[in-house]
Each structure stands twice: as structure tokens, then as C-alpha cells.
XYZ file of C-alpha atoms in Angstrom:
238
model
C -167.215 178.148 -19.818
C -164.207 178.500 -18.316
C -163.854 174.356 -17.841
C -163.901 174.527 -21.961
C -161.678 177.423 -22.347
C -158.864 175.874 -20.199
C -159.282 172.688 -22.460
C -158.893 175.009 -25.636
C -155.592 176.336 -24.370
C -154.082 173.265 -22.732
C -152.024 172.959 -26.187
C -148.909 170.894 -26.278
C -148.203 170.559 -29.570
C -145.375 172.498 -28.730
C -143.687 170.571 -26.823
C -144.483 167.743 -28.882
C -142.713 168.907 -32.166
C -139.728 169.647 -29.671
C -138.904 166.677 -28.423
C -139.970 164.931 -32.001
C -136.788 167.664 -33.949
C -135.153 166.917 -31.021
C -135.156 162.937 -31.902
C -134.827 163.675 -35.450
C -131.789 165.993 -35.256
C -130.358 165.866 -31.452
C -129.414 168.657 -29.720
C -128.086 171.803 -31.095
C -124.519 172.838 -30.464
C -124.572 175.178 -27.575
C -124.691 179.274 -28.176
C -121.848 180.999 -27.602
C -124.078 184.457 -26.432
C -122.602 187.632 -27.519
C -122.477 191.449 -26.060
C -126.174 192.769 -27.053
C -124.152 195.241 -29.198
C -122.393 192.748 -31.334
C -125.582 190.645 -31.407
C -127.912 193.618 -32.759
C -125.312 194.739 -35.283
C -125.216 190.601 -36.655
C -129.345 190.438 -36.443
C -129.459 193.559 -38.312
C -126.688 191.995 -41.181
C -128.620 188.674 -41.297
C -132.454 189.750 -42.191
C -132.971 187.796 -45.543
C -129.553 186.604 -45.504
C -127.898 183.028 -45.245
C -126.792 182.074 -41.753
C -122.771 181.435 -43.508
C -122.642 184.805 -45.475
C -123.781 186.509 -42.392
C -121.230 185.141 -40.226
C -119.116 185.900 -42.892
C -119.661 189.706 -43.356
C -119.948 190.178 -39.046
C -116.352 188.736 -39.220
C -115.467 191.105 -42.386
C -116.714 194.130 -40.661
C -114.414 193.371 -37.119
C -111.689 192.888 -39.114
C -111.550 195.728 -41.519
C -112.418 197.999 -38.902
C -111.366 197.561 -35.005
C -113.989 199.252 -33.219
C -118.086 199.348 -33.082
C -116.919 203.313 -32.701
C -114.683 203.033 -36.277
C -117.814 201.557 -37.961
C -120.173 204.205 -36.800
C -117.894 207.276 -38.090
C -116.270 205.857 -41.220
C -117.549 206.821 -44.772
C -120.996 205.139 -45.465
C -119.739 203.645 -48.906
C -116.701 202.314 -46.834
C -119.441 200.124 -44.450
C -121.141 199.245 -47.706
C -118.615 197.952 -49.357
C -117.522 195.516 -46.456
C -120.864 194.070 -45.851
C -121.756 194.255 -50.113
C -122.583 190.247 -49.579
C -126.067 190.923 -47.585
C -129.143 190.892 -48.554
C -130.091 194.949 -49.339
C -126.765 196.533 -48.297
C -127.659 200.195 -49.735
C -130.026 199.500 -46.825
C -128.544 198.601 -44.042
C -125.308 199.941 -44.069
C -126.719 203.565 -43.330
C -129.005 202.228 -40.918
C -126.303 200.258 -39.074
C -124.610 203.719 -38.604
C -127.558 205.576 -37.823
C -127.769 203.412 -34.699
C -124.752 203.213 -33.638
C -124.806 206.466 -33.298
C -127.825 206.638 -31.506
C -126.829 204.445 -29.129
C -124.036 206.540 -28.393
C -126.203 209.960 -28.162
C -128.570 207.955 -25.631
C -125.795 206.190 -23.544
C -123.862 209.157 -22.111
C -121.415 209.281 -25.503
C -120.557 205.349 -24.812
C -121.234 202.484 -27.489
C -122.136 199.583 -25.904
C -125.709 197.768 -25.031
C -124.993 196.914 -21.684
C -126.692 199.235 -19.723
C -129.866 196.933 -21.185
C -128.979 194.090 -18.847
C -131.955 194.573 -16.215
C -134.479 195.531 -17.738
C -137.737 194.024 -18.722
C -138.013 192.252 -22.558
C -140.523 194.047 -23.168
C -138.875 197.712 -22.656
C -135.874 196.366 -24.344
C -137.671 195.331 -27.576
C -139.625 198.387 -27.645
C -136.388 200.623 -27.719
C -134.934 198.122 -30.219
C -137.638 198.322 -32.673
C -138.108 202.165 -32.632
C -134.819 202.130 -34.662
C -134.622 202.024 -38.647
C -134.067 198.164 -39.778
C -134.778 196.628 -36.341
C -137.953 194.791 -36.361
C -139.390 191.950 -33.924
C -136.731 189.445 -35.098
C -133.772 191.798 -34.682
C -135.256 192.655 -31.554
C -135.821 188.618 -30.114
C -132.983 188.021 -31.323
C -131.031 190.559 -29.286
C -132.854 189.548 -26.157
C -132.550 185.766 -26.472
C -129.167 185.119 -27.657
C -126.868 187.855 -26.421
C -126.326 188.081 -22.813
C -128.941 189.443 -21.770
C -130.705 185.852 -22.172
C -134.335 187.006 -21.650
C -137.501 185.067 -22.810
C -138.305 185.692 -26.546
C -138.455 183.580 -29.595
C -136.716 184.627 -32.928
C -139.122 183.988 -35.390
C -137.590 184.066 -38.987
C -139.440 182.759 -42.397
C -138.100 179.585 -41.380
C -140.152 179.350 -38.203
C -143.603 181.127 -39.252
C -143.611 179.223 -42.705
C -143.580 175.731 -40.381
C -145.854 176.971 -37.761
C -148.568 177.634 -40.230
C -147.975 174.742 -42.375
C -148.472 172.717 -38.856
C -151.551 174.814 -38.545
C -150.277 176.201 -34.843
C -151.048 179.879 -36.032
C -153.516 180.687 -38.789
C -151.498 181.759 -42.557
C -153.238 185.369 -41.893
C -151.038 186.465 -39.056
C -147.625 188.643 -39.366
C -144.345 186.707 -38.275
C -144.706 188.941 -34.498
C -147.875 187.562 -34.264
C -146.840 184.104 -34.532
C -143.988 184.794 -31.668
C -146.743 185.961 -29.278
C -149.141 183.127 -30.234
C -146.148 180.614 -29.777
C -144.940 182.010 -26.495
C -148.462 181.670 -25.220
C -147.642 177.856 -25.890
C -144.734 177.634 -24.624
C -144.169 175.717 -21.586
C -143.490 177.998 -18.588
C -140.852 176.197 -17.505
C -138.948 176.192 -20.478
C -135.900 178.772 -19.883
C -134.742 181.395 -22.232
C -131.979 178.629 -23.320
C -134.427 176.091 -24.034
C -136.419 179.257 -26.121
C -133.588 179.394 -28.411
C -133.078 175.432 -28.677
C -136.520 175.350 -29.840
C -135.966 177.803 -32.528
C -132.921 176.305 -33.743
C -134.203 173.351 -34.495
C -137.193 174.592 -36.199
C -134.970 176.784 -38.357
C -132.455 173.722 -38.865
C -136.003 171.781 -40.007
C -137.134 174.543 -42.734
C -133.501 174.408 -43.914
C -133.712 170.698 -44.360
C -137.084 169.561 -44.755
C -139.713 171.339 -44.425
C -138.523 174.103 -47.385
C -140.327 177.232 -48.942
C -140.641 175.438 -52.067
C -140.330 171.619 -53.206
C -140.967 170.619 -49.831
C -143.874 167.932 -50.567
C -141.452 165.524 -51.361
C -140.064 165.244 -47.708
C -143.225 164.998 -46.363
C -143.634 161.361 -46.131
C -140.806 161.116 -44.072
C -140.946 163.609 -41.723
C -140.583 164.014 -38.290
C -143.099 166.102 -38.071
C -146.371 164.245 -40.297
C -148.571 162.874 -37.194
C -148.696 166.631 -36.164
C -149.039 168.225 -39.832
C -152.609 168.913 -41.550
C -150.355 170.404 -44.244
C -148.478 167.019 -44.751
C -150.998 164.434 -43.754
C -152.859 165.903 -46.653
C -149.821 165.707 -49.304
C -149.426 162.452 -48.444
C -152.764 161.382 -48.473
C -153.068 162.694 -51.761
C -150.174 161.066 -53.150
């Protein structure tokens, strides 16, 4: 039994479609990793936003107000009007505050993230996600890309929309359960770098090719079609 089980799980499909976007598209540029602070205050601007706008309105925000301390006490509608260009700013420009604040209360009256560096992913994402607006995206994200460089994989719609359609997680499970089922497949070796390569180029894929909708017509040529049930049968039916 436990011969067939370790043939189940000896997957490396993941691997696979890495080194097949990595052909396709070359390497990503290379992160420039930011405080956790300014890194969970982005993640929590960009949920169901474009990657540009987002950028966009993080930039907005530093400008019109110098300090992560100016944001947290100015006038709610002043926050919400600065960041108007997101996706459900009524939303998350009180939540924004709420935890800045909080952070403050449970840091000793300081507003930073830093005190995180040390400490295990998996009490990190925990704290993260028992705020308002941070879920297990906001949360990877935080631990992957900022500083604190731990192992997690950001899994937006872009990444659990392709890992179904390539069948490596069944279409029943919620977006944190495809992280967990993908870092079970995940090579051990691969760093918390190489964690965010791979998600970068899966997310630069759904951009490009592999789409919410009117993706079938990419299919034929994609990088991706040996691996895909999803595309082998488009194609096949075509």
C-alpha cells in the first residue's frame, strides 16, 4: 500500500508546467520585496483589481499622505477618495484603517510589520487573516514577497482558474485549498524565490492565454496543451 501511495504522490506536473512558462515566457523580472507593512497595505488594495491600477493607487496613497501613521488617522472619506480606482473602495478603505490601527495597538503604539520577521508562516498568516479584508492571498502574499520571504504561494483567480483547468486540483476546492494542494507539489527544494517565480508566470499565463473567458482559442497553441485535459479536449473537438 504504501509502494502505491508513494507512486500517487510522486507528481511533477509541477515542475513540468514551470520550466514549460518558463520556455514560453523566460524569466520574470526580479522582485523588488517590500517592508511586510507596505506589502499588506498593496495586497489588501489589489484583491479584484488590475496589477497597473493597483500600483497606481499604492503610489497615490504615499504621495498624498507621507506616513502609514497619516493614513491610519486621516478622515475615512479622505482614504477613500485616494484609492476610489479599486475594486470595492467603500470596502477597503475602512478596513485598511482598521488595521493599521491594530497593528499599532498590538505593536507597543509602533506601525510597522517587522517584528514578524522570525516567525513561523504559519503564525504569521494566521494573525494576518484574523483581520477584516485579509484573506489567504493577502496573507501569501505578505509572506512571500515582502521581506520576510517565507514559503507560500499567492494564489489569485489567475492561478486556481489554470490549476483546475490543468486538472492539478479538482473545480470543487476554494482558492486556499488549491495553495495547500499545490505546495504539497511543490518541489522541496524550490526556495521561497522560486515560489513566487512560479506564480508569476502562471498569473502572466491567465493574463495572456489561458483567460477567464474566450480562452479556447489559444488553446492550440499553448504551452501548456500536452499537460491540459481541459485543452486537449478543445482541441480535439475542434
Amino acid at each position: 500500500m504504501s509502494a502505491v501511495t508513494s507512486l500517487l504522490f510522486d507528481d511533477t506536473r509541477l515542475e513540468e508546467l514551470h520550466q514549460a512558462l518558463l520556455a514560453a515566457y523566460g524569466r520574470p523580472p526580479e522582485r523588488e520585496c517590500w517592508s511586510p507593512l507596505r506589502q499588506l497595505v498593496y495586497s489588501m488594495l489589489s484583491s479584484r483589481t488590475k496589477t497597473e491600477t493597483s500600483h497606481e493607487v499604492l503610489y497615490a496613497l504615499e504621495k498624498r499622505f507621507a506616513t502609514w501613521e497619516q493614513v491610519r488617522d486621516a478622515p475615512v472619506q479622505d482614504v477613500l477618495e485616494v484609492i476610489a480606482a479599486v475594486t470595492f473602495p467603500e470596502k477597503k478603505a475602512p478596513a485598511l484603517q482598521q488595521a493599521l490601527r491594530r497593528i499599532t495597538r498590538q505593536n507597543g503604539g509602533k506601525l510597522d510589520l517587522n517584528f514578524l520577521h522570525g516567525h513561523s508562516e504559519e503564525r504569521i498568516r494566521r494573525w494576518l487573516e484574523s483581520f477584516e479584508g485579509v484573506g489567504a492571498k493577502t496573507s501569501a502574499s505578505v509572506v512571500n514577497f515582502s521581506t520576510i520571504r517565507g514559503r507560500a504561494l499567492a494564489v489569485d483567480s489567475h492561478h486556481d482558474r489554470i490549476a483546475k483547468r490543468l486538472h492539478l486540483v479538482p473545480q470543487s476546492v476554494s482558492a486556499e485549498e488549491t495553495e495547500q494542494r499545490l505546495l504539497t507539489m511543490a518541489p522541496a527544494s524550490w526556495t521561497p524565490e522560486m515560489l513566487d517565480e512560479h506564480h508569476s508566470l502562471v498569473k502572466l499565463h491567465g493574463q495572456l492565454r489561458c483567460t477567464k473567458i474566450d480562452f479556447e482559442k489559444n488553446c492550440a497553441a499553448c504551452p501548456l496543451l500536452l499537460m491540459c485535459p481541459t485543452g486537449e479536449d478543445i482541441v480535439a473537438a475542434k
